[in-house]
Amino acid sequence: EGYARAAAGQRSAAAAAFRDAIDRHAAAGTGDDDPVRLYRLRREVETLERTTYFTGYLTWRDDSAFSGFTLPEQGSFESQIGAEAGWRPEVLYRAGRGVTLYGRAYQSLDAGSLSLADDTLQLGLGARWKPFAGHDFNLAAERLIAGGDLARDAWLLRASYGWTQGGDWNPVADRWVYTSLYGDLAWIPDDPQFTSAYASVRHGLRFRTGEGWAVTPYVTAVGQISDDSLATRERLEAGAGVMVSRWFGEDQYRAYRHRVDFELEYRAGMGDTPGHSVIGRVVVNF
């Protein structure tokens, strides 16, 4: 019943059906016999009842004045601090597809330090449309709002696709495979025009180190082609890293609602991409 109501877009009724199934597990004493199925039921409740999210991050790269571009709205500085908050209203987002309204802000860091770089505050307000329930494919339109002289007032249009295996907590395994793929095409049509094709991949193995804790060594590669109307830039980097993850915020009916990732990564440039870099990152998901 829960899956049928979720497919019909009845989020509240679907969540109630899953909660009832969890109560039946508890009454029958079968939850401990099938912890994976019980966790999936609790993840369904958490997903159905969630209408808002918040993500914050801090990234530091030892060569922050990298002579290439990250994602087009971020300029050439990968060292930065930022946050995004979003809302999926039930009338616009049903059965795993629909529209997410979001706002975000980020600011670059001075090279070699954690101090905020002057005049780099960038704000943005946008809408993201997910047309398919079974695929993490999104189309987005966002208005970039300059919070400093080195930021932009422009429109940003983006198509993105992501796929992840082993990203969630596993309640029974001591280790499990982790793979993450992400790619996007982005375009800023204003003057100066900016286009970008970006892709990244990670593959590793998660090791359970405690309840809600995992350590993940992984290999990674990042590639991008960008054009800012003045020059075309290419970069290709590959390397390895380690991620320490902490899940928290569960209860009887809902699986873990929050996660913090601590990452340390080394990348070497390949082809025409010069140098090598050490990157530290903290990501908080609520």
PDB file of N, CA and C in Angstrom, residues 82-120:
ATOM      1  N   GLY A  82      30.173  27.629   1.380  1.00  0.00           N
ATOM      2  CA  GLY A  82      28.871  27.896   0.797  1.00  0.00           C
ATOM      3  C   GLY A  82      27.777  27.069   1.433  1.00  0.00           C
ATOM      4  N   ALA A  83      26.537  27.371   1.051  1.00  0.00           N
ATOM      5  CA  ALA A  83      25.376  26.663   1.581  1.00  0.00           C
ATOM      6  C   ALA A  83      24.240  26.768   0.579  1.00  0.00           C
ATOM      7  N   GLU A  84      23.378  25.746   0.606  1.00  0.00           N
ATOM      8  CA  GLU A  84      22.164  25.746  -0.222  1.00  0.00           C
ATOM      9  C   GLU A  84      21.009  25.216   0.612  1.00  0.00           C
ATOM     10  N   ALA A  85      19.853  25.850   0.492  1.00  0.00           N
ATOM     11  CA  ALA A  85      18.633  25.399   1.153  1.00  0.00           C
ATOM     12  C   ALA A  85      17.544  25.274   0.104  1.00  0.00           C
ATOM     13  N   GLY A  86      16.726  24.213   0.211  1.00  0.00           N
ATOM     14  CA  GLY A  86      15.692  23.993  -0.784  1.00  0.00           C
ATOM     15  C   GLY A  86      14.390  23.534  -0.172  1.00  0.00           C
ATOM     16  N   TRP A  87      13.322  23.657  -0.958  1.00  0.00           N
ATOM     17  CA  TRP A  87      11.973  23.309  -0.539  1.00  0.00           C
ATOM     18  C   TRP A  87      11.274  22.589  -1.681  1.00  0.00           C
ATOM     19  N   ARG A  88      10.675  21.423  -1.362  1.00  0.00           N
ATOM     20  CA  ARG A  88       9.905  20.673  -2.348  1.00  0.00           C
ATOM     21  C   ARG A  88       8.446  20.651  -1.901  1.00  0.00           C
ATOM     22  N   PRO A  89       7.653  21.648  -2.285  1.00  0.00           N
ATOM     23  CA  PRO A  89       6.245  21.675  -1.869  1.00  0.00           C
ATOM     24  C   PRO A  89       5.482  20.507  -2.483  1.00  0.00           C
ATOM     25  N   GLU A  90       4.555  19.947  -1.717  1.00  0.00           N
ATOM     26  CA  GLU A  90       3.843  18.753  -2.162  1.00  0.00           C
ATOM     27  C   GLU A  90       3.068  18.986  -3.444  1.00  0.00           C
ATOM     28  N   VAL A  91       2.597  20.202  -3.684  1.00  0.00           N
ATOM     29  CA  VAL A  91       1.825  20.463  -4.906  1.00  0.00           C
ATOM     30  C   VAL A  91       2.721  20.494  -6.140  1.00  0.00           C
ATOM     31  N   LEU A  92       4.046  20.655  -5.950  1.00  0.00           N
ATOM     32  CA  LEU A  92       4.968  20.729  -7.083  1.00  0.00           C
ATOM     33  C   LEU A  92       5.883  19.516  -7.196  1.00  0.00           C
ATOM     34  N   TYR A  93       5.978  18.704  -6.128  1.00  0.00           N
ATOM     35  CA  TYR A  93       6.911  17.577  -6.123  1.00  0.00           C
ATOM     36  C   TYR A  93       6.186  16.353  -5.584  1.00  0.00           C
ATOM     37  N   ARG A  94       5.890  15.400  -6.484  1.00  0.00           N
ATOM     38  CA  ARG A  94       5.135  14.217  -6.093  1.00  0.00           C
ATOM     39  C   ARG A  94       5.705  12.992  -6.800  1.00  0.00           C
ATOM     40  N   ALA A  95       5.658  11.856  -6.121  1.00  0.00           N
ATOM     41  CA  ALA A  95       6.050  10.563  -6.680  1.00  0.00           C
ATOM     42  C   ALA A  95       7.474  10.590  -7.236  1.00  0.00           C
ATOM     43  N   GLY A  96       8.370  11.282  -6.520  1.00  0.00           N
ATOM     44  CA  GLY A  96       9.776  11.280  -6.907  1.00  0.00           C
ATOM     45  C   GLY A  96      10.138  12.187  -8.060  1.00  0.00           C
ATOM     46  N   ARG A  97       9.248  13.040  -8.465  1.00  0.00           N
ATOM     47  CA  ARG A  97       9.557  13.983  -9.549  1.00  0.00           C
ATOM     48  C   ARG A  97       8.789  15.278  -9.311  1.00  0.00           C
ATOM     49  N   GLY A  98       9.329  16.362  -9.883  1.00  0.00           N
ATOM     50  CA  GLY A  98       8.681  17.646  -9.707  1.00  0.00           C
ATOM     51  C   GLY A  98       9.702  18.757  -9.573  1.00  0.00           C
ATOM     52  N   VAL A  99       9.303  19.842  -8.917  1.00  0.00           N
ATOM     53  CA  VAL A  99      10.093  21.072  -8.867  1.00  0.00           C
ATOM     54  C   VAL A  99      10.583  21.322  -7.447  1.00  0.00           C
ATOM     55  N   THR A 100      11.870  21.647  -7.338  1.00  0.00           N
ATOM     56  CA  THR A 100      12.487  22.078  -6.089  1.00  0.00           C
ATOM     57  C   THR A 100      12.849  23.548  -6.206  1.00  0.00           C
ATOM     58  N   LEU A 101      12.448  24.341  -5.246  1.00  0.00           N
ATOM     59  CA  LEU A 101      12.819  25.751  -5.176  1.00  0.00           C
ATOM     60  C   LEU A 101      13.994  25.883  -4.214  1.00  0.00           C
ATOM     61  N   TYR A 102      15.020  26.633  -4.604  1.00  0.00           N
ATOM     62  CA  TYR A 102      16.214  26.677  -3.761  1.00  0.00           C
ATOM     63  C   TYR A 102      16.869  28.052  -3.803  1.00  0.00           C
ATOM     64  N   GLY A 103      17.679  28.284  -2.780  1.00  0.00           N
ATOM     65  CA  GLY A 103      18.519  29.465  -2.717  1.00  0.00           C
ATOM     66  C   GLY A 103      19.881  29.068  -2.198  1.00  0.00           C
ATOM     67  N   ARG A 104      20.904  29.753  -2.602  1.00  0.00           N
ATOM     68  CA  ARG A 104      22.251  29.410  -2.143  1.00  0.00           C
ATOM     69  C   ARG A 104      23.142  30.640  -2.095  1.00  0.00           C
ATOM     70  N   ALA A 105      24.251  30.472  -1.385  1.00  0.00           N
ATOM     71  CA  ALA A 105      25.235  31.533  -1.246  1.00  0.00           C
ATOM     72  C   ALA A 105      26.602  30.899  -1.065  1.00  0.00           C
ATOM     73  N   TYR A 106      27.622  31.494  -1.637  1.00  0.00           N
ATOM     74  CA  TYR A 106      28.981  30.994  -1.463  1.00  0.00           C
ATOM     75  C   TYR A 106      29.966  32.123  -1.666  1.00  0.00           C
ATOM     76  N   GLN A 107      31.144  31.949  -1.066  1.00  0.00           N
ATOM     77  CA  GLN A 107      32.178  32.968  -1.142  1.00  0.00           C
ATOM     78  C   GLN A 107      33.539  32.294  -1.188  1.00  0.00           C
ATOM     79  N   SER A 108      34.432  32.831  -2.037  1.00  0.00           N
ATOM     80  CA  SER A 108      35.763  32.255  -2.188  1.00  0.00           C
ATOM     81  C   SER A 108      36.632  32.567  -0.988  1.00  0.00           C
ATOM     82  N   LEU A 109      37.693  31.762  -0.833  1.00  0.00           N
ATOM     83  CA  LEU A 109      38.687  31.974   0.212  1.00  0.00           C
ATOM     84  C   LEU A 109      39.969  32.512  -0.403  1.00  0.00           C
ATOM     85  N   ASP A 110      40.702  33.301   0.376  1.00  0.00           N
ATOM     86  CA  ASP A 110      41.999  33.782  -0.090  1.00  0.00           C
ATOM     87  C   ASP A 110      42.951  32.608  -0.295  1.00  0.00           C
ATOM     88  N   ALA A 111      43.834  32.744  -1.265  1.00  0.00           N
ATOM     89  CA  ALA A 111      44.784  31.679  -1.575  1.00  0.00           C
ATOM     90  C   ALA A 111      45.614  31.319  -0.351  1.00  0.00           C
ATOM     91  N   GLY A 112      45.649  30.026  -0.043  1.00  0.00           N
ATOM     92  CA  GLY A 112      46.487  29.537   1.045  1.00  0.00           C
ATOM     93  C   GLY A 112      45.967  29.802   2.435  1.00  0.00           C
ATOM     94  N   SER A 113      44.708  30.222   2.585  1.00  0.00           N
ATOM     95  CA  SER A 113      44.177  30.514   3.918  1.00  0.00           C
ATOM     96  C   SER A 113      42.697  30.187   3.958  1.00  0.00           C
ATOM     97  N   LEU A 114      42.111  30.329   5.142  1.00  0.00           N
ATOM     98  CA  LEU A 114      40.677  30.139   5.308  1.00  0.00           C
ATOM     99  C   LEU A 114      39.943  31.468   5.441  1.00  0.00           C
ATOM    100  N   SER A 115      40.618  32.563   5.101  1.00  0.00           N
ATOM    101  CA  SER A 115      39.995  33.889   5.162  1.00  0.00           C
ATOM    102  C   SER A 115      39.126  34.107   3.928  1.00  0.00           C
ATOM    103  N   LEU A 116      37.990  34.770   4.116  1.00  0.00           N
ATOM    104  CA  LEU A 116      37.105  35.055   3.000  1.00  0.00           C
ATOM    105  C   LEU A 116      37.726  36.093   2.074  1.00  0.00           C
ATOM    106  N   ALA A 117      37.643  35.832   0.777  1.00  0.00           N
ATOM    107  CA  ALA A 117      38.154  36.766  -0.226  1.00  0.00           C
ATOM    108  C   ALA A 117      37.154  37.896  -0.425  1.00  0.00           C
ATOM    109  N   ASP A 118      37.633  39.120  -0.435  1.00  0.00           N
ATOM    110  CA  ASP A 118      36.764  40.280  -0.571  1.00  0.00           C
ATOM    111  C   ASP A 118      36.035  40.274  -1.919  1.00  0.00           C
ATOM    112  N   ASP A 119      34.784  40.752  -1.893  1.00  0.00           N
ATOM    113  CA  ASP A 119      33.993  40.993  -3.109  1.00  0.00           C
ATOM    114  C   ASP A 119      33.691  39.744  -3.914  1.00  0.00           C
ATOM    115  N   THR A 120      33.723  38.552  -3.303  1.00  0.00           N
ATOM    116  CA  THR A 120      33.442  37.321  -4.049  1.00  0.00           C
ATOM    117  C   THR A 120      32.133  36.653  -3.634  1.00  0.00           C
TER     118      THR A 120
END
